[in-house]
Tab-separated table of C-alpha atoms in Angstrom:
chain	number	residue	atom	x	y	z
A	770	MET	CA	-58.734	35.922	-23.016
A	771	GLY	CA	-56.928	35.326	-26.009
A	772	PRO	CA	-57.965	35.085	-29.883
A	773	LEU	CA	-56.944	31.206	-29.561
A	774	TRP	CA	-59.357	30.603	-26.163
A	775	LEU	CA	-62.036	33.194	-27.962
A	776	LEU	CA	-62.108	30.819	-30.890
A	777	ALA	CA	-62.072	27.628	-28.753
A	778	LEU	CA	-65.081	28.831	-26.941
A	779	ILE	CA	-66.985	29.515	-30.236
A	780	ALA	CA	-66.117	26.238	-31.443
A	781	GLY	CA	-67.242	25.027	-28.185
A	782	LEU	CA	-70.670	26.842	-27.745
A	783	SER	CA	-71.218	26.511	-31.427
A	784	PHE	CA	-71.067	22.328	-30.997
A	785	PHE	CA	-73.275	22.848	-28.143
A	786	GLY	CA	-75.940	24.940	-29.514
A	787	PHE	CA	-76.387	22.461	-32.872
A	788	VAL	CA	-76.850	19.536	-29.961
A	789	LEU	CA	-79.256	21.640	-28.290
A	790	GLY	CA	-81.055	22.450	-31.719
A	791	HIS	CA	-81.190	18.786	-32.723
A	792	TRP	CA	-82.427	17.786	-29.389
A	793	LYS	CA	-85.456	20.206	-29.048
A	794	SER	CA	-86.363	19.283	-32.346
A	795	VAL	CA	-86.469	15.717	-32.104
A	796	VAL	CA	-88.449	16.525	-28.668
A	797	LEU	CA	-90.824	18.600	-30.380
A	798	SER	CA	-91.096	15.824	-33.271
A	799	GLY	CA	-91.753	13.124	-30.774
A	800	LYS	CA	-94.738	14.933	-29.112
A	801	GLY	CA	-96.667	14.594	-32.675
A	802	ARG	CA	-98.071	18.142	-32.648
A	803	ASP	CA	-97.085	19.254	-35.518
A	804	ALA	CA	-94.575	17.525	-38.465
A	805	LEU	CA	-91.320	18.963	-38.871
A	806	ALA	CA	-90.331	21.323	-41.547
A	807	ALA	CA	-86.921	19.995	-41.966
A	808	ARG	CA	-84.774	17.019	-40.663
A	809	PRO	CA	-83.179	17.665	-37.318
A	810	GLY	CA	-79.599	18.300	-38.281
A	811	TYR	CA	-80.927	21.474	-39.763
A	812	TYR	CA	-82.541	22.792	-36.477
A	813	GLY	CA	-78.645	21.738	-34.952
A	814	ALA	CA	-77.138	23.287	-38.167
A	815	TYR	CA	-79.489	26.736	-37.573
A	816	VAL	CA	-78.713	27.195	-33.722
A	817	LEU	CA	-74.815	26.683	-34.388
A	818	ILE	CA	-74.989	28.898	-37.153
A	819	TRP	CA	-76.820	31.588	-35.247
A	820	THR	CA	-73.937	31.034	-32.330
A	821	ALA	CA	-71.077	31.579	-34.319
A	822	ILE	CA	-71.320	33.811	-37.070
A	823	PRO	CA	-72.404	36.675	-35.250
A	824	ALA	CA	-69.868	35.892	-32.756
A	825	LEU	CA	-67.294	35.687	-35.441
A	826	LEU	CA	-68.049	38.706	-37.391
A	827	ILE	CA	-67.210	40.677	-34.090
A	828	LEU	CA	-63.958	39.085	-33.690
A	829	VAL	CA	-63.143	40.009	-37.317
A	830	VAL	CA	-63.979	43.319	-37.445
A	831	LEU	CA	-62.335	44.141	-33.861
A	832	SER	CA	-59.219	42.444	-34.541
A	833	VAL	CA	-58.635	44.408	-37.997
A	834	ALA	CA	-59.821	47.431	-36.169
A	835	ARG	CA	-57.580	47.128	-33.139
A	836	PRO	CA	-54.272	48.089	-35.238
A	837	PHE	CA	-55.838	51.606	-36.236
A	838	LEU	CA	-57.041	52.388	-32.918
A	839	VAL	CA	-53.622	51.610	-31.199
A	840	GLU	CA	-51.821	53.614	-34.098
A	841	HIS	CA	-54.144	56.324	-33.345
A	842	THR	CA	-53.365	56.433	-29.552
A	843	VAL	CA	-49.529	56.472	-29.996
A	844	ARG	CA	-50.339	59.189	-32.517
A	845	VAL	CA	-52.103	61.689	-30.480
A	846	ASN	CA	-49.304	61.161	-27.971
A	847	LEU	CA	-46.523	62.187	-30.245
A	848	PRO	CA	-45.032	65.979	-30.375
A	849	GLU	CA	-45.860	67.592	-33.593
A	850	GLN	CA	-41.926	67.426	-35.005
A	851	VAL	CA	-42.482	63.717	-34.883
A	852	LEU	CA	-45.460	63.797	-36.706
A	853	ALA	CA	-44.292	65.892	-39.486
A	854	ASN	CA	-41.795	63.514	-40.306
A	855	PRO	CA	-43.094	59.923	-41.575
A	856	THR	CA	-39.688	58.323	-41.491
A	857	GLN	CA	-38.850	59.401	-37.703
A	858	LEU	CA	-42.843	58.337	-37.251
A	859	SER	CA	-42.571	54.740	-38.138
A	860	LEU	CA	-39.555	54.476	-36.268
A	861	GLU	CA	-41.452	56.271	-32.924
A	862	ILE	CA	-43.901	54.421	-33.496
A	863	SER	CA	-42.213	50.971	-33.196
A	864	GLY	CA	-40.305	52.387	-30.216
A	865	VAL	CA	-43.026	53.322	-28.223
A	866	ARG	CA	-44.389	49.449	-28.771
A	867	GLN	CA	-41.041	48.488	-27.380
A	868	VAL	CA	-41.558	50.752	-24.421
A	869	ALA	CA	-45.059	49.198	-23.863
A	870	THR	CA	-44.143	46.029	-23.845
A	871	GLY	CA	-41.550	46.763	-21.464
A	872	LEU	CA	-43.900	48.546	-19.147
A	873	LYS	CA	-45.584	45.286	-19.062
A	874	LEU	CA	-42.852	43.322	-18.158
A	875	ALA	CA	-41.635	45.952	-15.381
A	876	THR	CA	-43.048	45.022	-11.732
A	877	HIS	CA	-45.222	48.038	-9.788
A	878	GLU	CA	-41.656	49.000	-7.920
A	879	GLU	CA	-40.114	49.412	-10.953
A	880	LEU	CA	-42.754	51.694	-12.749
A	881	GLU	CA	-42.837	53.751	-9.718
A	882	ASP	CA	-39.131	54.338	-9.719
A	883	ILE	CA	-39.406	54.833	-13.457
A	884	ARG	CA	-42.101	57.450	-12.605
A	885	ILE	CA	-40.567	59.693	-10.289
A	886	GLY	CA	-36.967	59.273	-11.994
A	887	VAL	CA	-35.022	57.554	-9.704
A	888	VAL	CA	-33.616	54.695	-12.395
A	889	ALA	CA	-33.851	54.898	-16.379
A	890	ALA	CA	-36.593	52.873	-17.768
A	891	ARG	CA	-34.014	51.661	-20.305
A	892	SER	CA	-31.841	49.591	-17.399
A	893	VAL	CA	-35.150	48.321	-16.629
A	894	PHE	CA	-36.195	47.005	-19.609
A	895	ALA	CA	-32.786	45.452	-19.827
A	896	ARG	CA	-32.754	43.367	-17.162
A	897	HIS	CA	-36.064	41.895	-18.615
A	898	GLY	CA	-34.341	41.000	-21.667
A	899	LEU	CA	-35.680	43.798	-23.763
A	900	PRO	CA	-32.416	45.583	-24.895
A	901	LEU	CA	-33.637	49.254	-26.244
A	902	GLY	CA	-31.059	50.993	-28.649
A	903	GLU	CA	-31.428	54.775	-27.120
A	904	ASP	CA	-32.650	56.123	-23.823
A	905	VAL	CA	-36.923	56.136	-23.560
A	906	LYS	CA	-37.554	59.841	-24.378
A	907	PRO	CA	-40.821	60.856	-21.604
A	908	TYR	CA	-43.130	61.475	-24.541
A	909	GLN	CA	-42.733	57.713	-25.241
A	910	LEU	CA	-43.246	56.550	-21.488
A	911	ILE	CA	-46.764	58.610	-21.694
A	912	ALA	CA	-47.597	57.172	-25.590
A	913	ALA	CA	-46.355	53.806	-24.478
A	914	SER	CA	-48.706	53.975	-20.760
A	915	ALA	CA	-51.774	55.264	-23.210
A	916	LEU	CA	-50.823	52.205	-25.501
A	917	ASN	CA	-51.132	49.703	-23.013
A	918	VAL	CA	-54.328	50.914	-21.505
A	919	VAL	CA	-56.454	51.145	-24.503
A	920	SER	CA	-54.739	47.310	-25.685
A	921	ASP	CA	-56.196	46.232	-22.271
A	922	GLY	CA	-59.709	48.031	-22.895
A	923	LEU	CA	-59.964	46.489	-26.025
A	924	ASN	CA	-59.101	43.103	-24.994
A	925	THR	CA	-61.761	43.596	-22.597
A	926	ALA	CA	-64.243	44.649	-25.034
A	927	VAL	CA	-63.360	42.456	-27.459
A	928	ASP	CA	-64.007	39.188	-24.777
A	929	ILE	CA	-67.534	40.916	-24.008
A	930	ALA	CA	-68.937	41.752	-27.207
A	931	VAL	CA	-68.032	38.118	-28.280
A	932	VAL	CA	-69.189	36.294	-24.959
A	933	ALA	CA	-72.502	38.528	-25.689
A	934	ALA	CA	-72.965	37.858	-29.331
A	935	LEU	CA	-72.476	34.089	-28.025
A	936	ALA	CA	-74.948	34.006	-25.802
A	937	PHE	CA	-77.755	36.189	-27.209
A	938	GLY	CA	-77.325	34.227	-30.733
A	939	LEU	CA	-77.561	30.612	-28.944
A	940	ILE	CA	-80.564	32.105	-26.803
A	941	PHE	CA	-82.109	33.809	-29.650
A	942	ALA	CA	-81.787	30.594	-32.103
A	943	PHE	CA	-82.733	28.013	-29.819
A	944	VAL	CA	-86.058	29.959	-28.748
A	945	ARG	CA	-86.600	29.996	-32.650
A	946	VAL	CA	-86.404	26.160	-33.025
A	947	LYS	CA	-90.066	25.252	-33.778
A	948	PRO	CA	-91.603	22.821	-36.013
A	949	ARG	CA	-93.262	25.229	-38.170
A	950	LEU	CA	-89.525	26.530	-38.698
A	951	ARG	CA	-88.080	26.255	-42.463
A	952	ALA	CA	-84.295	25.907	-41.125
A	953	ARG	CA	-83.279	24.054	-44.175
A	954	ASN	CA	-84.071	26.990	-46.155
A	955	LEU	CA	-82.436	29.109	-43.544
A	956	VAL	CA	-79.114	26.925	-43.594
A	957	GLU	CA	-78.772	26.477	-46.950
A	958	SER	CA	-78.839	30.354	-47.663
A	959	THR	CA	-76.355	31.017	-45.330
A	960	ILE	CA	-74.172	28.272	-46.823
A	961	LEU	CA	-74.856	29.775	-50.077
A	962	ALA	CA	-73.592	33.526	-48.602
A	963	ILE	CA	-70.392	31.855	-47.203
A	964	LEU	CA	-69.463	30.271	-50.897
A	965	ILE	CA	-70.134	33.503	-52.587
A	966	GLY	CA	-68.343	35.301	-49.955
A	967	ALA	CA	-65.540	32.690	-50.699
A	968	SER	CA	-64.988	32.555	-54.136
A	969	SER	CA	-64.998	36.571	-53.937
A	970	VAL	CA	-62.023	36.286	-52.075
A	971	ALA	CA	-59.939	35.893	-55.142
A	972	ILE	CA	-61.321	38.995	-56.942
A	973	LEU	CA	-61.499	41.199	-53.722
A	974	THR	CA	-57.823	40.158	-53.011
A	975	THR	CA	-57.119	41.166	-56.945
A	976	VAL	CA	-58.873	44.368	-56.425
A	977	GLY	CA	-56.701	44.837	-53.472
A	978	ILE	CA	-53.611	44.543	-55.176
A	979	VAL	CA	-54.267	46.259	-58.043
A	980	LEU	CA	-55.535	49.395	-55.501
A	981	SER	CA	-52.125	49.485	-53.743
A	982	LEU	CA	-50.165	49.248	-56.218
A	983	LEU	CA	-51.936	51.782	-58.289
A	984	PHE	CA	-51.926	54.480	-54.953
A	985	GLN	CA	-47.944	53.886	-54.838
A	986	ALA	CA	-47.168	54.216	-58.786
A	987	LEU	CA	-49.354	57.440	-59.219
A	988	GLN	CA	-47.134	58.617	-56.310
A	989	PHE	CA	-44.009	57.970	-58.418
A	990	PHE	CA	-45.438	59.346	-61.625
A	991	SER	CA	-46.127	62.313	-59.539
A	992	VAL	CA	-42.453	62.879	-59.448
A	993	VAL	CA	-41.360	61.008	-62.513
A	994	SER	CA	-42.900	61.537	-65.828
A	995	PRO	CA	-44.519	58.615	-67.317
A	996	ILE	CA	-42.735	59.168	-70.825
A	997	ASN	CA	-39.697	59.486	-68.951
A	998	PHE	CA	-40.252	55.866	-67.160
A	999	TYR	CA	-41.938	54.198	-70.027
A	1000	PHE	CA	-39.630	55.051	-72.750
A	1001	GLY	CA	-36.518	55.540	-71.221
A	1002	THR	CA	-33.657	53.563	-72.051
A	1003	VAL	CA	-31.046	53.796	-69.245
A	1004	TRP	CA	-32.018	52.329	-65.721
A	1005	ASP	CA	-30.276	54.359	-63.289
A	1006	PRO	CA	-32.122	54.291	-60.232
A	1007	ARG	CA	-30.242	56.925	-58.345
A	1008	PHE	CA	-31.060	60.536	-57.370
A	1009	ALA	CA	-30.516	62.753	-60.432
A	1010	ALA	CA	-26.818	64.841	-59.890
A	1011	ALA	CA	-26.837	68.738	-60.010
A	1012	GLY	CA	-27.715	70.049	-63.371
A	1013	SER	CA	-28.978	66.875	-64.821
A	1014	THR	CA	-32.249	65.562	-65.716
A	1015	GLU	CA	-33.915	62.689	-64.659
A	1016	SER	CA	-35.354	61.105	-67.950
A	1017	GLY	CA	-32.868	58.042	-68.189
A	1018	GLN	CA	-32.765	57.727	-64.344
A	1019	PHE	CA	-35.519	55.280	-64.420
A	1020	GLY	CA	-35.745	53.806	-67.951
A	1021	PHE	CA	-38.192	51.080	-68.387
A	1022	LEU	CA	-37.718	49.444	-71.745
A	1023	PRO	CA	-34.307	47.564	-70.696
A	1024	LEU	CA	-35.712	46.127	-67.831
A	1025	PHE	CA	-38.929	44.886	-70.193
A	1026	TRP	CA	-36.718	43.722	-72.876
A	1027	GLY	CA	-34.534	41.388	-70.615
A	1028	THR	CA	-37.988	40.073	-69.173
A	1029	ILE	CA	-39.423	39.291	-72.641
A	1030	TYR	CA	-35.656	38.063	-73.946
A	1031	ILE	CA	-35.202	35.654	-71.449
A	1032	SER	CA	-39.237	34.498	-71.496
A	1033	PHE	CA	-38.759	34.069	-74.857
A	1034	PHE	CA	-35.662	31.420	-74.417
A	1035	ALA	CA	-37.628	29.912	-71.741
A	1036	MET	CA	-40.513	29.091	-73.826
A	1037	LEU	CA	-38.400	27.843	-76.925
A	1038	VAL	CA	-37.150	25.144	-74.229
A	1039	ALA	CA	-40.735	24.280	-72.477
A	1040	VAL	CA	-43.313	24.515	-75.268
A	1041	PRO	CA	-42.048	22.320	-77.657
A	1042	ILE	CA	-40.689	19.391	-74.844
A	1043	GLY	CA	-43.375	20.220	-73.079
A	1044	LEU	CA	-45.717	19.439	-75.839
A	1045	PHE	CA	-44.301	16.675	-77.390
A	1046	SER	CA	-43.748	14.726	-74.135
A	1047	ALA	CA	-47.724	15.148	-73.508
A	1048	VAL	CA	-48.625	14.356	-77.011
A	1049	TYR	CA	-46.230	11.050	-76.850
A	1050	MET	CA	-47.779	10.247	-72.516
A	1051	ALA	CA	-51.138	10.682	-74.162
A	1052	GLU	CA	-51.131	8.997	-77.082
A	1053	TYR	CA	-48.029	6.530	-78.092
A	1054	ALA	CA	-46.964	5.338	-74.133
A	1055	THR	CA	-47.829	2.223	-72.775
A	1056	SER	CA	-49.417	2.713	-69.059
A	1057	LYS	CA	-46.323	1.811	-67.749
A	1058	VAL	CA	-43.783	4.162	-68.981
A	1059	ARG	CA	-46.696	6.822	-68.416
A	1060	SER	CA	-47.221	5.683	-64.783
A	1061	ILE	CA	-43.402	6.500	-64.621
A	1062	ALA	CA	-42.838	9.432	-66.598
A	1063	LYS	CA	-45.444	11.726	-65.624
A	1064	PRO	CA	-44.491	11.708	-62.077
A	1065	LEU	CA	-40.893	12.185	-63.125
A	1066	ILE	CA	-41.738	15.490	-65.112
A	1067	GLU	CA	-44.191	16.969	-62.442
A	1068	ILE	CA	-41.297	16.363	-59.776
A	1069	LEU	CA	-39.690	19.127	-61.657
A	1070	ALA	CA	-42.595	21.598	-60.761
A	1071	GLY	CA	-41.711	20.843	-57.042
A	1072	VAL	CA	-38.088	21.586	-57.278
A	1073	PRO	CA	-36.924	25.335	-55.221
A	1074	THR	CA	-36.035	27.877	-57.797
A	1075	ILE	CA	-33.082	28.558	-55.581
A	1076	VAL	CA	-32.054	25.195	-56.656
A	1077	TYR	CA	-32.471	25.658	-60.367
A	1078	GLY	CA	-30.479	29.128	-59.710
A	1079	PHE	CA	-27.499	27.088	-58.222
A	1080	PHE	CA	-27.411	24.605	-60.967
A	1081	ALA	CA	-27.587	27.371	-63.634
A	1082	LEU	CA	-24.584	29.226	-61.690
A	1083	THR	CA	-22.588	26.462	-61.086
A	1084	THR	CA	-23.423	23.827	-64.045
A	1085	VAL	CA	-25.343	25.209	-67.037
A	1086	GLY	CA	-23.804	28.785	-67.252
A	1087	PRO	CA	-19.876	27.682	-67.180
A	1088	LEU	CA	-20.641	25.035	-69.792
A	1089	ILE	CA	-22.296	27.759	-72.153
A	1090	ARG	CA	-19.508	30.306	-71.321
A	1091	ASP	CA	-16.689	27.527	-72.183
A	1092	PHE	CA	-18.470	25.948	-75.354
A	1093	ILE	CA	-20.428	28.359	-77.091
A	1094	ALA	CA	-20.248	32.301	-75.956
A	1095	LEU	CA	-15.819	32.165	-75.582
A	1096	PRO	CA	-15.062	30.121	-78.966
A	1097	LEU	CA	-17.706	32.347	-80.769
A	1098	GLY	CA	-16.462	35.476	-79.476
A	1099	LEU	CA	-19.787	36.422	-77.990
A	1100	GLY	CA	-19.307	36.833	-74.315
A	1101	THR	CA	-16.979	36.016	-71.462
A	1102	SER	CA	-19.388	35.246	-68.281
A	1103	GLY	CA	-21.672	32.386	-67.472
A	1104	ASN	CA	-24.180	34.875	-66.252
A	1105	ASN	CA	-26.351	35.554	-69.729
A	1106	VAL	CA	-29.563	35.664	-70.953
A	1107	LEU	CA	-29.202	32.185	-72.777
A	1108	THR	CA	-28.245	30.466	-69.657
A	1109	ALA	CA	-31.242	31.660	-67.714
A	1110	GLY	CA	-33.801	31.052	-70.525
A	1111	LEU	CA	-32.694	27.237	-71.102
A	1112	VAL	CA	-32.808	26.723	-67.020
A	1113	MET	CA	-36.191	28.705	-66.831
A	1114	GLY	CA	-37.391	26.731	-69.592
A	1115	ILE	CA	-36.733	23.484	-68.088
A	1116	MET	CA	-38.194	24.733	-64.832
A	1117	ILE	CA	-41.747	25.246	-66.238
A	1118	ILE	CA	-41.848	22.286	-68.882
A	1119	PRO	CA	-44.163	20.547	-66.296
A	1120	TYR	CA	-46.414	23.546	-66.511
A	1121	VAL	CA	-46.917	22.769	-70.365
A	1122	SER	CA	-46.329	18.806	-70.249
A	1123	SER	CA	-48.809	18.016	-67.646
A	1124	LEU	CA	-51.732	20.381	-68.513
A	1125	SER	CA	-51.374	19.527	-72.331
A	1126	ASP	CA	-51.558	15.748	-71.575
A	1127	ASP	CA	-54.846	15.870	-69.226
A	1128	ILE	CA	-56.290	18.465	-72.128
A	1129	ILE	CA	-55.421	15.840	-74.875
A	1130	THR	CA	-56.596	12.767	-72.816
A	1131	ALA	CA	-60.010	14.825	-72.090
A	1132	VAL	CA	-60.593	14.724	-76.290
A	1133	PRO	CA	-63.531	12.795	-76.675
A	1134	ARG	CA	-63.028	9.011	-77.603
A	1135	SER	CA	-65.368	9.445	-79.968
A	1136	LEU	CA	-62.998	11.921	-82.354
A	1137	ARG	CA	-60.360	9.431	-81.956
A	1138	ASP	CA	-62.515	6.439	-83.382
A	1139	GLY	CA	-63.928	8.460	-85.821
A	1140	SER	CA	-60.701	9.728	-87.452
A	1141	LEU	CA	-59.085	5.905	-87.336
A	1142	ALA	CA	-62.034	4.784	-88.780
A	1143	LEU	CA	-62.066	6.758	-91.922
A	1144	GLY	CA	-58.201	5.269	-92.542
A	1145	ALA	CA	-56.135	8.511	-91.070
A	1146	THR	CA	-53.137	7.211	-88.859
A	1147	ARG	CA	-52.575	7.799	-85.513
A	1148	SER	CA	-50.055	10.675	-86.339
A	1149	GLU	CA	-52.464	12.163	-88.782
A	1150	THR	CA	-55.224	11.873	-85.899
A	1151	MET	CA	-52.946	13.217	-83.368
A	1152	ARG	CA	-51.758	16.557	-85.707
A	1153	GLN	CA	-55.531	16.980	-87.639
A	1154	VAL	CA	-58.086	16.237	-85.054
A	1155	ILE	CA	-56.929	15.859	-80.966
A	1156	LEU	CA	-54.373	18.533	-81.281
A	1157	PRO	CA	-56.919	21.224	-82.928
A	1158	ALA	CA	-59.480	19.964	-80.816
A	1159	ALA	CA	-57.408	20.271	-77.721
A	1160	LEU	CA	-55.936	23.463	-78.737
A	1161	PRO	CA	-57.961	25.937	-76.195
A	1162	GLY	CA	-56.565	23.705	-72.996
A	1163	VAL	CA	-53.183	23.929	-74.853
A	1164	VAL	CA	-53.352	27.726	-74.992
A	1165	GLY	CA	-54.267	27.942	-71.476
A	1166	ALA	CA	-51.062	25.806	-70.718
A	1167	VAL	CA	-48.656	27.791	-72.749
A	1168	LEU	CA	-50.239	30.890	-71.058
A	1169	LEU	CA	-49.511	29.854	-67.633
A	1170	ALA	CA	-46.186	28.854	-68.364
A	1171	VAL	CA	-45.285	32.331	-70.112
A	1172	SER	CA	-46.757	33.692	-66.580
A	1173	ARG	CA	-44.347	31.672	-64.520
A	1174	ALA	CA	-41.785	32.610	-66.803
A	1175	ILE	CA	-42.393	36.615	-66.461
A	1176	GLY	CA	-42.600	36.121	-62.888
A	1177	GLU	CA	-39.605	34.681	-62.105
A	1178	THR	CA	-36.996	36.220	-60.185
A	1179	MET	CA	-34.211	33.914	-58.079
A	1180	ILE	CA	-33.231	31.957	-61.567
A	1181	VAL	CA	-32.766	35.089	-62.653
A	1182	VAL	CA	-30.736	36.966	-60.392
A	1183	LEU	CA	-27.843	33.760	-60.004
A	1184	ALA	CA	-27.875	32.966	-63.890
A	1185	ALA	CA	-28.831	36.387	-66.067
A	1186	GLY	CA	-27.227	38.840	-63.418
A	1187	VAL	CA	-28.783	42.017	-62.634
A	1188	ALA	CA	-27.549	44.501	-65.422
A	1189	ALA	CA	-30.227	46.273	-67.299
A	1190	ARG	CA	-29.167	46.542	-70.893
A	1191	ALA	CA	-31.487	46.104	-73.842
A	1192	SER	CA	-29.028	43.620	-76.373
A	1193	LEU	CA	-29.594	41.242	-79.092
A	1194	ASN	CA	-26.660	39.254	-77.790
A	1195	PRO	CA	-27.879	36.495	-75.631
A	1196	PHE	CA	-24.761	36.090	-74.113
A	1197	GLU	CA	-24.874	39.044	-72.179
A	1198	GLU	CA	-25.915	39.754	-68.782
A	1199	MET	CA	-29.563	40.910	-68.448
A	1200	THR	CA	-32.229	41.588	-65.842
A	1201	THR	CA	-36.032	41.844	-65.636
A	1202	ILE	CA	-38.563	43.642	-63.937
A	1203	THR	CA	-39.112	41.373	-61.204
A	1204	VAL	CA	-35.485	41.022	-59.830
A	1205	LYS	CA	-35.594	45.130	-60.183
A	1206	ILE	CA	-38.815	45.402	-57.920
A	1207	VAL	CA	-37.012	43.171	-55.445
A	1208	ASN	CA	-33.762	45.015	-55.523
A	1209	GLN	CA	-35.715	48.521	-55.325
A	1210	LEU	CA	-37.600	47.112	-51.909
A	1211	THR	CA	-34.615	45.289	-50.239
A	1212	GLY	CA	-33.064	47.524	-47.250
A	1213	ASP	CA	-33.928	50.203	-45.234
A	1214	LEU	CA	-35.490	52.412	-47.593
A	1215	GLU	CA	-38.042	55.474	-47.732
A	1216	PHE	CA	-41.491	54.527	-48.740
A	1217	THR	CA	-41.443	58.134	-49.839
A	1218	SER	CA	-38.485	58.527	-52.478
A	1219	PRO	CA	-38.635	57.439	-56.342
A	1220	GLN	CA	-36.181	54.934	-55.678
A	1221	THR	CA	-38.398	52.772	-53.775
A	1222	LEU	CA	-41.918	53.928	-55.419
A	1223	VAL	CA	-40.623	52.825	-58.745
A	1224	ALA	CA	-41.173	49.505	-57.749
A	1225	PHE	CA	-45.008	49.771	-57.529
A	1226	ALA	CA	-44.719	51.282	-60.820
A	1227	LEU	CA	-42.855	48.107	-62.024
A	1228	GLY	CA	-45.540	46.438	-60.268
A	1229	ILE	CA	-48.720	47.801	-62.061
A	1230	THR	CA	-46.935	47.589	-65.466
A	1231	LEU	CA	-45.796	43.684	-65.037
A	1232	PHE	CA	-49.520	43.321	-63.803
A	1233	VAL	CA	-51.186	44.902	-66.998
A	1234	ILE	CA	-48.477	43.168	-68.951
A	1235	THR	CA	-49.669	39.655	-67.916
A	1236	LEU	CA	-53.851	40.804	-68.020
A	1237	GLY	CA	-53.075	41.926	-71.769
A	1238	LEU	CA	-51.463	38.269	-72.167
A	1239	ASN	CA	-54.830	36.380	-70.391
A	1240	VAL	CA	-57.232	38.784	-72.663
A	1241	LEU	CA	-55.255	37.313	-75.854
A	1242	ALA	CA	-55.241	34.116	-75.106
A	1243	LEU	CA	-58.921	33.909	-73.959
A	1244	THR	CA	-59.524	35.758	-77.453
A	1245	ILE	CA	-57.910	33.183	-79.526
A	1246	VAL	CA	-59.171	30.593	-77.178
A	1247	ARG	CA	-62.914	31.369	-77.869
A	1248	LYS	CA	-62.501	31.630	-81.399
A	1249	TYR	CA	-60.931	28.448	-82.043
A	1250	ARG	CA	-63.202	26.494	-79.136
A	1251	GLU	CA	-66.664	27.725	-81.605
A	1252	GLN	CA	-65.293	25.514	-84.325
A	1253	TYR	CA	-65.630	22.155	-81.957
A	1254	GLU	CA	-68.662	22.910	-79.910
């Protein structure tokens, strides 16, 4: 029984349990012996919870444990020389999975021929549309056979465990349905626990991301010195030549400078335009203009970044090169910091504009009316009353825009290039941290080499930078918010 069938069974029996619980509570209340402690719907929900949640928990736990059990089964059937080589091990595990699939497709006669060596397993699998790159080794057949046995056993165990949990939960809850049962308290406590779990997903996800990055980053720093990494000025992620040192191989500073420099130009475009458009739409635009302008601005947020990248590559870049860079003698390429910054700024205008508009509109009307009643003009009211009151929200909008700019990749690749350098000339090619993370994780690479592990060091560093920006913004917001509460 597959996972979809199990989920359908859980849903069906849970609904049946709800109907049974509701029906029993109505019957008990009709006898008039004792008044119900809750409405019939809560008794139905009580039976539904006891039927569904234990079965779902068992299904989730066994599904999570299944890959580890399967991989362990494969490992114990592989020779020691394969286990000693991490790169070969991953390839062998993938190959064993393919062989296991082929064994399932083969007929009984074909399996017997493979066992006695009459026919090669590779040719049998090819008949069933499963071509293999190389001949099947004997230990792969053994491991694949064990893998199929364990997989079938796990499937049976999951089916039995889920069905048993469904039956036990349904019978247990149905028997407990009595007039004095405080079903409402139990149902609401369960719902509260589910809500707490849902709210914890974001926190647990963040913790998981940080830990996964941290462990790999520590492995990288065991090979490359953190001082050489964070203070290095040359980015050349190749193995050091004989007699040379690694100090300049993984220099972080060019990437950091490129990220900050491109984000700076993006903010120069996005913040003024976004904030001014928000002020106009919130305080000066008519309802008709606002109903047209705001959706048009927000459409920019839905345009794929690859489209912005093409726009920068084919239009903005050549214009900047031909009319600014070449006449001034500052550059010869359309791929440069200014191109990426301008297009990225256009892309994140909606983040500043839409959020700032909502924040400005949410300022209490009494502040506006009080300022105008004292003789202030609309512009004075905006500058001295509304904007200071809306400052925390505006700072949050700008912070979101900064985070979006720092994390952008596609526009930088197409508009700024991939050259890691630190320069003040905005008409030169530069790159960012995110671009190099993608570059280092592209291709068939070993996750034990510093050339790959450096991506995790870059990732954890980028996370710390973003976290620092958030903490700084929250500090500023709280300081100014106290004046208006």
